[in-house]
mmCIF file of C-alpha atoms and ligand atoms in Angstrom:
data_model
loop_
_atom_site.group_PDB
_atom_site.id
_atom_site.type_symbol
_atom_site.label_atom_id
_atom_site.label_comp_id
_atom_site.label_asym_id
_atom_site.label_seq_id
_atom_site.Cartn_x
_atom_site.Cartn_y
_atom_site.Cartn_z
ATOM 1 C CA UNK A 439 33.756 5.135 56.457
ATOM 2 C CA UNK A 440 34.449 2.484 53.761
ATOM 3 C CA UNK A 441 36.543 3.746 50.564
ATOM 4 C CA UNK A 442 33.936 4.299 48.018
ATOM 5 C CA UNK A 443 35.030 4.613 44.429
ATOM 6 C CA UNK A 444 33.914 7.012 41.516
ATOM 7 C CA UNK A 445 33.805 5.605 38.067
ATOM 8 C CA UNK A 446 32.486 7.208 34.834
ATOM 9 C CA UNK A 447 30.856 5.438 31.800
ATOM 10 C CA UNK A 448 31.287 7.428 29.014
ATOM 11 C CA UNK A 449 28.978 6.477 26.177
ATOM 12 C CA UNK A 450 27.381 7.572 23.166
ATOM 13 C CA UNK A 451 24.559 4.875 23.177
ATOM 14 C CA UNK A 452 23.195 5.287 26.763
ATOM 15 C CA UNK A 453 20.401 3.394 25.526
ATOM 16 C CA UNK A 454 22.570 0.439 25.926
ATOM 17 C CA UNK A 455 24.534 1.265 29.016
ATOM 18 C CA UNK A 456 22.008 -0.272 32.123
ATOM 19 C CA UNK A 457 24.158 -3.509 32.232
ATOM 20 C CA UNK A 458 27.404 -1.919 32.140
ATOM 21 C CA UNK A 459 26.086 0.505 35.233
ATOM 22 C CA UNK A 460 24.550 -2.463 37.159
ATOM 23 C CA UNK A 461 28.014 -3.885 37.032
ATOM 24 C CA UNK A 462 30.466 -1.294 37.739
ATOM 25 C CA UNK A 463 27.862 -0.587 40.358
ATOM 26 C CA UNK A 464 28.675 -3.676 42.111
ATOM 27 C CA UNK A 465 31.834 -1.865 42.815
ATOM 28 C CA UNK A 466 31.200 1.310 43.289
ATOM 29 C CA UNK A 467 29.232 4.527 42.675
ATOM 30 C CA UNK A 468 28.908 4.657 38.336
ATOM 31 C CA UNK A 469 28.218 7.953 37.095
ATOM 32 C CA UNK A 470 26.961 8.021 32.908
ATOM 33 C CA UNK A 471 28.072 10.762 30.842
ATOM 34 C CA UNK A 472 28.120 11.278 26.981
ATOM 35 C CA UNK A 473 30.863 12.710 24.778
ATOM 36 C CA UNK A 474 30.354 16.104 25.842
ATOM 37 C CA UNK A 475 31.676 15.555 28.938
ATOM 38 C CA UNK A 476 34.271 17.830 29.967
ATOM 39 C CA UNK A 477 35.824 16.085 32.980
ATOM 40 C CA UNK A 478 36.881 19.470 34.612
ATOM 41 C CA UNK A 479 35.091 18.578 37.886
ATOM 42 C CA UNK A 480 36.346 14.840 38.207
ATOM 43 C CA UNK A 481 39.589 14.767 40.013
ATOM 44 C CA UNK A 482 38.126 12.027 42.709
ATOM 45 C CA UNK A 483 37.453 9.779 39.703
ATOM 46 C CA UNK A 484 38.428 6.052 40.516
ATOM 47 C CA UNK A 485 38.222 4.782 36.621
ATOM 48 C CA UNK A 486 36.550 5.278 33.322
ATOM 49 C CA UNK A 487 34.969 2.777 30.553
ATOM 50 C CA UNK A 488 34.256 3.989 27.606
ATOM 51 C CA UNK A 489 31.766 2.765 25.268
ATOM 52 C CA UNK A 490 32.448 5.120 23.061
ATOM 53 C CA UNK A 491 33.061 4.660 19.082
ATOM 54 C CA UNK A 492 36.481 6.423 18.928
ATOM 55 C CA UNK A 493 36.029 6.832 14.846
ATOM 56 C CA UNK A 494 33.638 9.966 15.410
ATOM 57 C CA UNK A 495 35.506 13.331 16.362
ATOM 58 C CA UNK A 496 33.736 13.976 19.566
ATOM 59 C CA UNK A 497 34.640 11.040 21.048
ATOM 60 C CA UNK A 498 38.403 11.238 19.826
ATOM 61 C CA UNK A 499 38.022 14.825 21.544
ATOM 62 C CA UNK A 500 36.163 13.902 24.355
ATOM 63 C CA UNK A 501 39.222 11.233 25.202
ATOM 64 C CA UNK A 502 41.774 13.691 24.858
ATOM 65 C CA UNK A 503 40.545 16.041 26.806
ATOM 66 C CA UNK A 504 40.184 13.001 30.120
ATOM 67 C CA UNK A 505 44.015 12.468 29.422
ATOM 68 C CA UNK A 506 44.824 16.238 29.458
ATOM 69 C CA UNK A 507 42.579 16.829 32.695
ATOM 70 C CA UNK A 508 43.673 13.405 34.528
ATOM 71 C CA UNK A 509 47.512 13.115 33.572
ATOM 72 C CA UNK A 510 49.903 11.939 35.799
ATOM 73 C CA UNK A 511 47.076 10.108 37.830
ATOM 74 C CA UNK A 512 47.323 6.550 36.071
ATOM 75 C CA UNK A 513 43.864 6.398 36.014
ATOM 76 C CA UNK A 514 42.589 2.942 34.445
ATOM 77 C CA UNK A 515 40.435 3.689 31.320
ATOM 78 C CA UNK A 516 38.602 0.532 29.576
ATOM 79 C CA UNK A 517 38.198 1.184 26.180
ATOM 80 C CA UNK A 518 35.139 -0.626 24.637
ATOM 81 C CA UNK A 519 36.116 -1.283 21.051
ATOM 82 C CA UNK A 520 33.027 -1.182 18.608
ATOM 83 C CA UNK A 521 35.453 -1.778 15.328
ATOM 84 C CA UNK A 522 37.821 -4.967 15.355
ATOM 85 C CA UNK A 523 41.055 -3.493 14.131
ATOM 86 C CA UNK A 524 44.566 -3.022 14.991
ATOM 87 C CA UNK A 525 44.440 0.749 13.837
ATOM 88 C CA UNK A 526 41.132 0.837 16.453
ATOM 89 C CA UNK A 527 43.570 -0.758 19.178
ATOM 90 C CA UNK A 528 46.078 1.532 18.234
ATOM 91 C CA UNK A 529 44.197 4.239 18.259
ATOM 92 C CA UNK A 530 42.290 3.483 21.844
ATOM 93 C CA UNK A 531 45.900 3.363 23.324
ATOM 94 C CA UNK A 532 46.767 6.119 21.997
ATOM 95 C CA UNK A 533 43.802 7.919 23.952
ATOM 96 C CA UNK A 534 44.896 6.799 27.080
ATOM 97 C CA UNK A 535 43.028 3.527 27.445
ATOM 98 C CA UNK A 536 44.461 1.329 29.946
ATOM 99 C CA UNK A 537 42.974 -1.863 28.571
ATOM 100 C CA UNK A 538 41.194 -2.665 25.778
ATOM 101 C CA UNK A 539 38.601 -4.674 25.069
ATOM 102 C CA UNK A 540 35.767 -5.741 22.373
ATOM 103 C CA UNK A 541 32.034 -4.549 22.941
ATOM 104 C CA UNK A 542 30.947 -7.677 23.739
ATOM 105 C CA UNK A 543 32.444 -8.691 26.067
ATOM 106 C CA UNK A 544 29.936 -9.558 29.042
ATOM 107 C CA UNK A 545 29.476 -6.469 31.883
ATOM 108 C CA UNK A 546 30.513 -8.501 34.519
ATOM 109 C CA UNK A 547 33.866 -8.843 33.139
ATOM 110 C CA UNK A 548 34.421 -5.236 32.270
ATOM 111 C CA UNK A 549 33.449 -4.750 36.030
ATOM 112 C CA UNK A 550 35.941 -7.624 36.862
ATOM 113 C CA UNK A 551 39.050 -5.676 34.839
ATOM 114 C CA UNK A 552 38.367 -2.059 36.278
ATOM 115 C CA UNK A 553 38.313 -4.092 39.981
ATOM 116 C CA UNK A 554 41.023 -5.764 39.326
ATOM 117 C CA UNK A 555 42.770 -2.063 38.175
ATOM 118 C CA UNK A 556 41.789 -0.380 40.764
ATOM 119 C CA UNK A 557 42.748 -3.046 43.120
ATOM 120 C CA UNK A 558 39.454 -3.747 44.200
ATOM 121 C CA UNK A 559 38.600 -6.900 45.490
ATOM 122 C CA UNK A 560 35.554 -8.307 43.639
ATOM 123 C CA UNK A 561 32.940 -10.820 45.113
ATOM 124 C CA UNK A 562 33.143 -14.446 45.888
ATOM 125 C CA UNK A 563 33.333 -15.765 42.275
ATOM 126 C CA UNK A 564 34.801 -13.300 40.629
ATOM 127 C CA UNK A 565 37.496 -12.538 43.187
ATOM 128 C CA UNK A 566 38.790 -16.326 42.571
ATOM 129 C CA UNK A 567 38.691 -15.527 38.829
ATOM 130 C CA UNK A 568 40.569 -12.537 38.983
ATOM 131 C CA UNK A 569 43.276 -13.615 41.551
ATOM 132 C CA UNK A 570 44.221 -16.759 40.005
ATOM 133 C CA UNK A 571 44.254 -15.078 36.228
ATOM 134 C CA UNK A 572 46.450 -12.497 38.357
ATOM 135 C CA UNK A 573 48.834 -15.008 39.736
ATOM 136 C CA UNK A 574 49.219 -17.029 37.047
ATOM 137 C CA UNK A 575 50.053 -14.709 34.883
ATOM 138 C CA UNK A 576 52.485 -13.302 36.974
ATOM 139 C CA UNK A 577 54.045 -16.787 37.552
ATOM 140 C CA UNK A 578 53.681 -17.102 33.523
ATOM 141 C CA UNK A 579 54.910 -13.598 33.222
ATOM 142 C CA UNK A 580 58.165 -14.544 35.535
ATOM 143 C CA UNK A 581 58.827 -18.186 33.448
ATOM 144 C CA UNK A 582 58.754 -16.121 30.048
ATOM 145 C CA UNK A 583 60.879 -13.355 31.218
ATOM 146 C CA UNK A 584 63.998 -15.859 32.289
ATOM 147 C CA UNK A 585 63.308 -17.974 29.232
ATOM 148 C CA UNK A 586 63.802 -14.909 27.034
ATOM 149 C CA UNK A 587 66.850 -13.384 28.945
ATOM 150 C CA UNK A 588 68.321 -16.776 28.621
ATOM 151 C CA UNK A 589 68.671 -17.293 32.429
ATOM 152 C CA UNK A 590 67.708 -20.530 34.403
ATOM 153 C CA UNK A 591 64.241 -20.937 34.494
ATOM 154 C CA UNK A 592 62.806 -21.548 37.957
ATOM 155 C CA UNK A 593 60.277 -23.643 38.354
ATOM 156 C CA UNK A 594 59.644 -23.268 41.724
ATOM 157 C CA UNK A 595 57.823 -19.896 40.744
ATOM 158 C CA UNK A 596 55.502 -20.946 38.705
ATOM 159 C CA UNK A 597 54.163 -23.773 41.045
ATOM 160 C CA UNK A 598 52.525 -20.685 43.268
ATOM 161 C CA UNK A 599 50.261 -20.273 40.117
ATOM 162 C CA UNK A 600 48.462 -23.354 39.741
ATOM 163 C CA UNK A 601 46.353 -23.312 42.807
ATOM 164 C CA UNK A 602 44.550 -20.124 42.113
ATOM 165 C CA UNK A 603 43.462 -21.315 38.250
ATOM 166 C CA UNK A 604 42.614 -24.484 39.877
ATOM 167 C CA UNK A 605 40.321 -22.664 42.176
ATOM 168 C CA UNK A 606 39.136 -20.046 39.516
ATOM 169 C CA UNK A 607 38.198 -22.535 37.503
ATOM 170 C CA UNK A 608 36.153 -24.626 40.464
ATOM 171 C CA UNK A 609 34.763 -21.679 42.087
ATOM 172 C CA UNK A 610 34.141 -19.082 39.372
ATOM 173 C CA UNK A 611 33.579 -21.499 36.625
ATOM 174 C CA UNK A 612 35.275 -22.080 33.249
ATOM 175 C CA UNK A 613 33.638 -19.336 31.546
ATOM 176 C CA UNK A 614 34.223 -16.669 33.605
ATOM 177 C CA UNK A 615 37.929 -17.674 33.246
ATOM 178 C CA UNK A 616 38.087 -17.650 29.342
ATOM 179 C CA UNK A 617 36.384 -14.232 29.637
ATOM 180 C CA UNK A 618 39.005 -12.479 31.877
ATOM 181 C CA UNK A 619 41.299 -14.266 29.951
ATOM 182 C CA UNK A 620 40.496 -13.039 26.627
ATOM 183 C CA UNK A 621 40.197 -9.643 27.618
ATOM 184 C CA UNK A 622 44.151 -9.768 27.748
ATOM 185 C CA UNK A 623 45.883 -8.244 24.734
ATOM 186 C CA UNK A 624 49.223 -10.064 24.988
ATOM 187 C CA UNK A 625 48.619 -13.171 22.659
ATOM 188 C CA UNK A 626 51.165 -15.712 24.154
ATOM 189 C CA UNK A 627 49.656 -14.720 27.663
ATOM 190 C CA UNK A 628 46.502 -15.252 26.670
ATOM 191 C CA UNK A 629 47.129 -18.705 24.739
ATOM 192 C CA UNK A 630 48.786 -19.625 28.169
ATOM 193 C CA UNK A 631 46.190 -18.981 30.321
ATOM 194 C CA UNK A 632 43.602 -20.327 27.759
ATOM 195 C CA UNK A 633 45.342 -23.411 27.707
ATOM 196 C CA UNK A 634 45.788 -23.617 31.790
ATOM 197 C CA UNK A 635 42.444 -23.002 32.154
ATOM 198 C CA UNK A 636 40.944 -25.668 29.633
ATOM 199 C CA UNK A 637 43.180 -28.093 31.160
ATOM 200 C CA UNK A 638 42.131 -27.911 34.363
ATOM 201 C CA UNK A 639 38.683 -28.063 33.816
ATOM 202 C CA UNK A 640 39.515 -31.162 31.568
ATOM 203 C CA UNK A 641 41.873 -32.293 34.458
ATOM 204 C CA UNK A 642 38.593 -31.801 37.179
ATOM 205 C CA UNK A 643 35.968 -33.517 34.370
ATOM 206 C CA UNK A 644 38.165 -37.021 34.087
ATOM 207 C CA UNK A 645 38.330 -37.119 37.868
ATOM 208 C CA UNK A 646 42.489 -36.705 38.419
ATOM 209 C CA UNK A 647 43.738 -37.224 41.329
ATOM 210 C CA UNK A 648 44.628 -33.732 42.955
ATOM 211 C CA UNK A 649 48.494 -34.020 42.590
ATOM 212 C CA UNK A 650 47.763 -35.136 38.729
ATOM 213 C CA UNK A 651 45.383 -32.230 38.579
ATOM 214 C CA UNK A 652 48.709 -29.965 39.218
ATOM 215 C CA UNK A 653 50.609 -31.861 37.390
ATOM 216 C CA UNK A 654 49.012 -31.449 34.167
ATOM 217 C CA UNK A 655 48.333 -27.613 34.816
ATOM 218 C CA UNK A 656 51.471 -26.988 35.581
ATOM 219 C CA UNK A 657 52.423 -28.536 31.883
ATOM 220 C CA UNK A 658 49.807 -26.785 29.837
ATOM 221 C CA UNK A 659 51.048 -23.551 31.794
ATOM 222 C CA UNK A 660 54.380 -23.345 30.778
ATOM 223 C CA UNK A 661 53.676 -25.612 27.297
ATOM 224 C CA UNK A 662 54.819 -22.742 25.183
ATOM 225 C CA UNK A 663 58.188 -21.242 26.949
ATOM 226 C CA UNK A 664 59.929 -21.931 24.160
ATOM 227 C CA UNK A 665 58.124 -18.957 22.163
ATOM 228 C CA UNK A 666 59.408 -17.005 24.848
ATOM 229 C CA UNK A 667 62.299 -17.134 22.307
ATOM 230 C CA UNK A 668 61.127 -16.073 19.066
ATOM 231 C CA UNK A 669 61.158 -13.204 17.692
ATOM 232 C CA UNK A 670 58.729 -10.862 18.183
ATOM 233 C CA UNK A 671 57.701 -9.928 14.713
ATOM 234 C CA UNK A 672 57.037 -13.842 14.100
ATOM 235 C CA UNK A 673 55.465 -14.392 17.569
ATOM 236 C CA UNK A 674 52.519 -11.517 16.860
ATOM 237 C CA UNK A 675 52.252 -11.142 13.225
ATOM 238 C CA UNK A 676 48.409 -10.728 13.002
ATOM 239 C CA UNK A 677 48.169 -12.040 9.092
ATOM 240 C CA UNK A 678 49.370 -15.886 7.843
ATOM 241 C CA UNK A 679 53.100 -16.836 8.430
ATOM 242 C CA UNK A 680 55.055 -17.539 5.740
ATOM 243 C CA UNK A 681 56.968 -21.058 4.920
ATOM 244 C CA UNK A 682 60.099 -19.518 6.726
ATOM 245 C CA UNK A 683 58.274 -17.684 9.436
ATOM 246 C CA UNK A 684 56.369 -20.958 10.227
ATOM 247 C CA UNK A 685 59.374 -22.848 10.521
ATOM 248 C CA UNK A 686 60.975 -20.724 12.742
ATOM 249 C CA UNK A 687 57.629 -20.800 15.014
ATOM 250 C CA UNK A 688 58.019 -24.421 14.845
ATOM 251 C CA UNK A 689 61.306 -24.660 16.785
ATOM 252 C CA UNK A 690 59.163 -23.680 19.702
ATOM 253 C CA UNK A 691 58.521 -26.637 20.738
ATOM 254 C CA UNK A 692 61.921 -28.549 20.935
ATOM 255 C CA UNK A 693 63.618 -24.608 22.251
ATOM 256 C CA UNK A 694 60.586 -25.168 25.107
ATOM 257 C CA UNK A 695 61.862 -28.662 26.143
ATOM 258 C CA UNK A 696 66.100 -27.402 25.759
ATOM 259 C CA UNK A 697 64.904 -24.284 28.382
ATOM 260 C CA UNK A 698 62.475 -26.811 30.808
ATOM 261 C CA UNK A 699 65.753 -29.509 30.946
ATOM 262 C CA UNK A 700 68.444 -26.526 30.919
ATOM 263 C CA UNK A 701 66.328 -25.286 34.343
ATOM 264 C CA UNK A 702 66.328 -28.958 35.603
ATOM 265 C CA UNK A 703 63.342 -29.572 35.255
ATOM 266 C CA UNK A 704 62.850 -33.637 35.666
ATOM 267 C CA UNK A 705 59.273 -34.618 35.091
ATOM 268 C CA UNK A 706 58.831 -37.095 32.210
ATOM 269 C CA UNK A 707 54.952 -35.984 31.198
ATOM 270 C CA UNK A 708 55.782 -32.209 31.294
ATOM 271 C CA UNK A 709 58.605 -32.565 28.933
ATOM 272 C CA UNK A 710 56.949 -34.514 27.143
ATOM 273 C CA UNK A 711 54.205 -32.188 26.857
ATOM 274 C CA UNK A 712 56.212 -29.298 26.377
ATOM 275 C CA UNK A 713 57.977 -30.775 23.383
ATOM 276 C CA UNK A 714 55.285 -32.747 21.770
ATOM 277 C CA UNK A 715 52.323 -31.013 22.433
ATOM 278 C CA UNK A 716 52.205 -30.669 18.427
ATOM 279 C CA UNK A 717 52.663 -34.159 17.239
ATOM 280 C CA UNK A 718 49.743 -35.949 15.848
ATOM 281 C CA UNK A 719 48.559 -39.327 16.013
ATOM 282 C CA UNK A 720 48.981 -40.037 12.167
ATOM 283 C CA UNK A 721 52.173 -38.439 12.284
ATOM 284 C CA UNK A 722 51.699 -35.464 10.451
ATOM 285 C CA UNK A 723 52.885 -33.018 13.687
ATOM 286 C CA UNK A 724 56.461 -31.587 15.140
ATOM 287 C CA UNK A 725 59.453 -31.782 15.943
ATOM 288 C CA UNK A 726 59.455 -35.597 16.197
ATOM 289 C CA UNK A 727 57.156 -36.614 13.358
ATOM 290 C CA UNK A 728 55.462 -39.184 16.414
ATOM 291 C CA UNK A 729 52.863 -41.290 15.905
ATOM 292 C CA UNK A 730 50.412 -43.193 17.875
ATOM 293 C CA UNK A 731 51.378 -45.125 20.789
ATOM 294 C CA UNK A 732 54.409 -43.219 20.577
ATOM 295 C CA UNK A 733 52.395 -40.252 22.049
ATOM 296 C CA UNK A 734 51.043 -40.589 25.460
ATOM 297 C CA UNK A 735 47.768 -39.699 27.001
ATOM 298 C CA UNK A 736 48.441 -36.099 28.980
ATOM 299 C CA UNK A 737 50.349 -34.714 25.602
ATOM 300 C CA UNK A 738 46.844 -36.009 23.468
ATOM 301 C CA UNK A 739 44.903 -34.347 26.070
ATOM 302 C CA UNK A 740 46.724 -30.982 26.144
ATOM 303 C CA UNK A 741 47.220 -31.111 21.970
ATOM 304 C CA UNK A 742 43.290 -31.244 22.285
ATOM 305 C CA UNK A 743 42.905 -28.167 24.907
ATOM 306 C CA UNK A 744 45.819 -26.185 23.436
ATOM 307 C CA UNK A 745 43.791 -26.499 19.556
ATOM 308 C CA UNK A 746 40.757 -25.172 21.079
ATOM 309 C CA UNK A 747 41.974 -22.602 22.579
ATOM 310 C CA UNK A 748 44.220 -21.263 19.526
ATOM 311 C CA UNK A 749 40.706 -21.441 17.652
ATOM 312 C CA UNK A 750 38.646 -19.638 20.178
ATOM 313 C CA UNK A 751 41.685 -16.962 21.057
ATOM 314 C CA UNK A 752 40.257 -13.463 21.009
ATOM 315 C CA UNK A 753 42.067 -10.288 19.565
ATOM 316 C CA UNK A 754 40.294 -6.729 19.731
ATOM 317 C CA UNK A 755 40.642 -6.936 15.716
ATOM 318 C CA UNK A 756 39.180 -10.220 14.802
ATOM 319 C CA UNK A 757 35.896 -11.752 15.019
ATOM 320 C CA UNK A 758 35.837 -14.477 17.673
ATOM 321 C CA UNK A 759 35.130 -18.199 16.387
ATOM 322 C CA UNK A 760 31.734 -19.592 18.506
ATOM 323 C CA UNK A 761 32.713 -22.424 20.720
ATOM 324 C CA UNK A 762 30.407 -24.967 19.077
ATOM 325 C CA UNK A 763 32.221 -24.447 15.397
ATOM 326 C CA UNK A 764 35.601 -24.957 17.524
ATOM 327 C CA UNK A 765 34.373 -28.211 18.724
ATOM 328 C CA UNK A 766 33.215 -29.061 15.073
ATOM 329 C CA UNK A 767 36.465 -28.598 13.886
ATOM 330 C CA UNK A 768 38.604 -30.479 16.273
ATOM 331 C CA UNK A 769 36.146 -33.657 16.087
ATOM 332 C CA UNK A 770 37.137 -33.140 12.385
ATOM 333 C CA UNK A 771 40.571 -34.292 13.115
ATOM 334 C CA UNK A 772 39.744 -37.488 13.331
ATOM 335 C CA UNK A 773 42.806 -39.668 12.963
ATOM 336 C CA UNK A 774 45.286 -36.579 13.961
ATOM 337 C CA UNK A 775 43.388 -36.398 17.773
ATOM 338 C CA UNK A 776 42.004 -39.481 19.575
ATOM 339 C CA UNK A 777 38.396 -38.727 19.002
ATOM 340 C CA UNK A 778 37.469 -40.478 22.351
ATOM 341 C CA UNK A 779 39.070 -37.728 23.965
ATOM 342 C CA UNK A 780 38.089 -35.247 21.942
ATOM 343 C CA UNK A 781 34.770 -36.297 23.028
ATOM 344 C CA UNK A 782 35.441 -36.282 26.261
ATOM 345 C CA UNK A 783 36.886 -32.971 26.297
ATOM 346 C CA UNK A 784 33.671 -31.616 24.438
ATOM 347 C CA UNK A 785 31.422 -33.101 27.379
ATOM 348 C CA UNK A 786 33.943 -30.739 30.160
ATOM 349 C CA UNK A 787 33.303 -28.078 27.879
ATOM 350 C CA UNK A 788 29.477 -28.537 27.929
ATOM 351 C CA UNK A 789 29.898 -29.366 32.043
ATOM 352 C CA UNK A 790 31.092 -25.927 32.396
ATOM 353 C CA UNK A 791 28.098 -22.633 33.430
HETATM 354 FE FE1 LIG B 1080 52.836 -24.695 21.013
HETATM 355 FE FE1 LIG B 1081 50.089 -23.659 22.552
#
């Protein structure tokens, strides 16, 4: 008999709980509680989401008591955050959620994280989605970890992670990408794979050739190792940087190149990329202070990608910036961006289901 799973949705607005059911029903059997749930009869659970609001006492109860019945089981728990805040984020993981993500986020993709959690494996599109978010962020995971340890990085790793987001993005679409994506709470991870997965749908719009296609992946996937080494409290800081903080997140850039060459890396675009992806056409960007021919056509594409996706990044605390004013503001940049690109790159946005 096939493994069937148990999950819960826990919920204090079952009103608005049939889509969330529908999709964790897709993988398998979705029971819907409310906060008075006491979760003494649930030891086959599989998983829990809950759509909870975690501010009102029986829900902060009601959480407490799934961690005190279910401990030591490692069961995943999606928290559905109603309020954007770190304290909320803080206080969801202090509950025992697993991951966290905002309310909005679509069904299918709540569905997509508890699979993935559970080590299900999800239907056609979003199995590609999940796998190739999964193995490029391990191969991102692996590049960071040696750049911060100050050990060779090795390339060869990574290149096992540029196939899948290739076919994620071709099979399951852009958008489902940016949505597993953004469900991640890690910010560099998530700029990373935001970045990857812009580029190659950019990469698949213009028509590259299929080693070009790879090539410029691979770039916008490891574009920001050097953050890998800076300091933490700089790297995540939710507010404005200051003058001094800013400057020390600048050396990113040039520290990315110094690890890519120090690993032997010997591709001309991606170190290029790597260091100049911040350079601007009327030479107002870093470290170089380039401008216009001086700046070649993948780094303009990726600057373009990498803006847009620092724009439309998600965090559980902050609102999330709508595509379209995204696009507004980067065809604002007219004379820092080539606004022929920046076109272009607005047309494989609007290509994209
Ligand atoms: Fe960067
Ligand atoms: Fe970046």
């Amino acid at each position: 008999m096939p493994d069937v799973r148990t999950f819960v949705l826990v919920t204090d607005r079952p009103d608005r709980s049939a889509a969330i059911v529908t999709a964790l029903r897709e993988i398998g059997i979705c029971d819907v509680v409310g906060p008075e749930e006491t979760w003494r009869d649930r030891q086959e659970l599989a998983g829990v989401v809950s759509d909870l609001t975690l501010s009102r006492p029986e829900a902060d109860h009601c959480l407490r008591s799934l961690k005190r019945h279910l401990a030591g089981r490692n069961l995943p728990v999606i928290c559905l955050l109603r309020r954007a805040s770190q304290d909320a984020l803080r206080h969801a993981k202090s509950l025992g959620a697993t991951v966290c993500m905002p309310a909005y986020v679509p069904p299918e993709t709540v569905a997509a994280a508890l699979a993935n959690q559970v080590g299900i494996i999800a239907g056609g599109a979003e199995r590609a989605v999940v796998q190739g978010v999964a193995r490029a962020g391990e191969a991102l995971n692996g590049l960071l970890a040696e750049a911060r340890a100050g050990q060779p990085v090795r390339m060869g790793a990574v290149e096992a992670g540029l196939g899948p987001i290739l076919t994620a993005v071709q099979e399951g679409g852009l958008a489902r990408w940016l949505d597993t994506v953004w469900t991640h709470d890690d910010a560099t991870y998530q700029h990373c794979l935001l970045v990857a997965g812009l580029s190659a749908q950019f990469a698949l719009h213009l028509g590259f050739r299929h080693d070009d296609q790879f090539r410029f992946v691979r770039a916008a996937l490891i574009h920001d190792v050097g953050k890998a080494r800076i300091p933490l409290e700089i790297l995540n800081k939710p507010g404005r940087l200051d003058a001094g903080e800013m400057a020390v997140m600048r050396t990113h850039a040039a520290i990315g190149h110094a690890v890519l060459l120090a690993g032997g890396e010997t591709d001309a675009m991606t170190l290029s990329v790597v260091r100049h992806h911040h350079e601007m056409l009327d030479g107002s960007g870093y470290p170089d202070g380039l401008s216009g021919d001086a700046i070649g056509d993948m780094v303009r594409l990726l600057t373009i990608c990498d803006i847009y996706a620092a724009l439309t990044e998600r965090r559980p605390y902050k609102k999330p910036m709508p595509m379209a004013d995204a696009m507004a503001i980067l065809a604002g940049m007219d004379g820092k961006l080539e606004a022929r690109l920046v076109q272009s790159f607005g047309e494989a946005m609007a290509a994209t289901g």
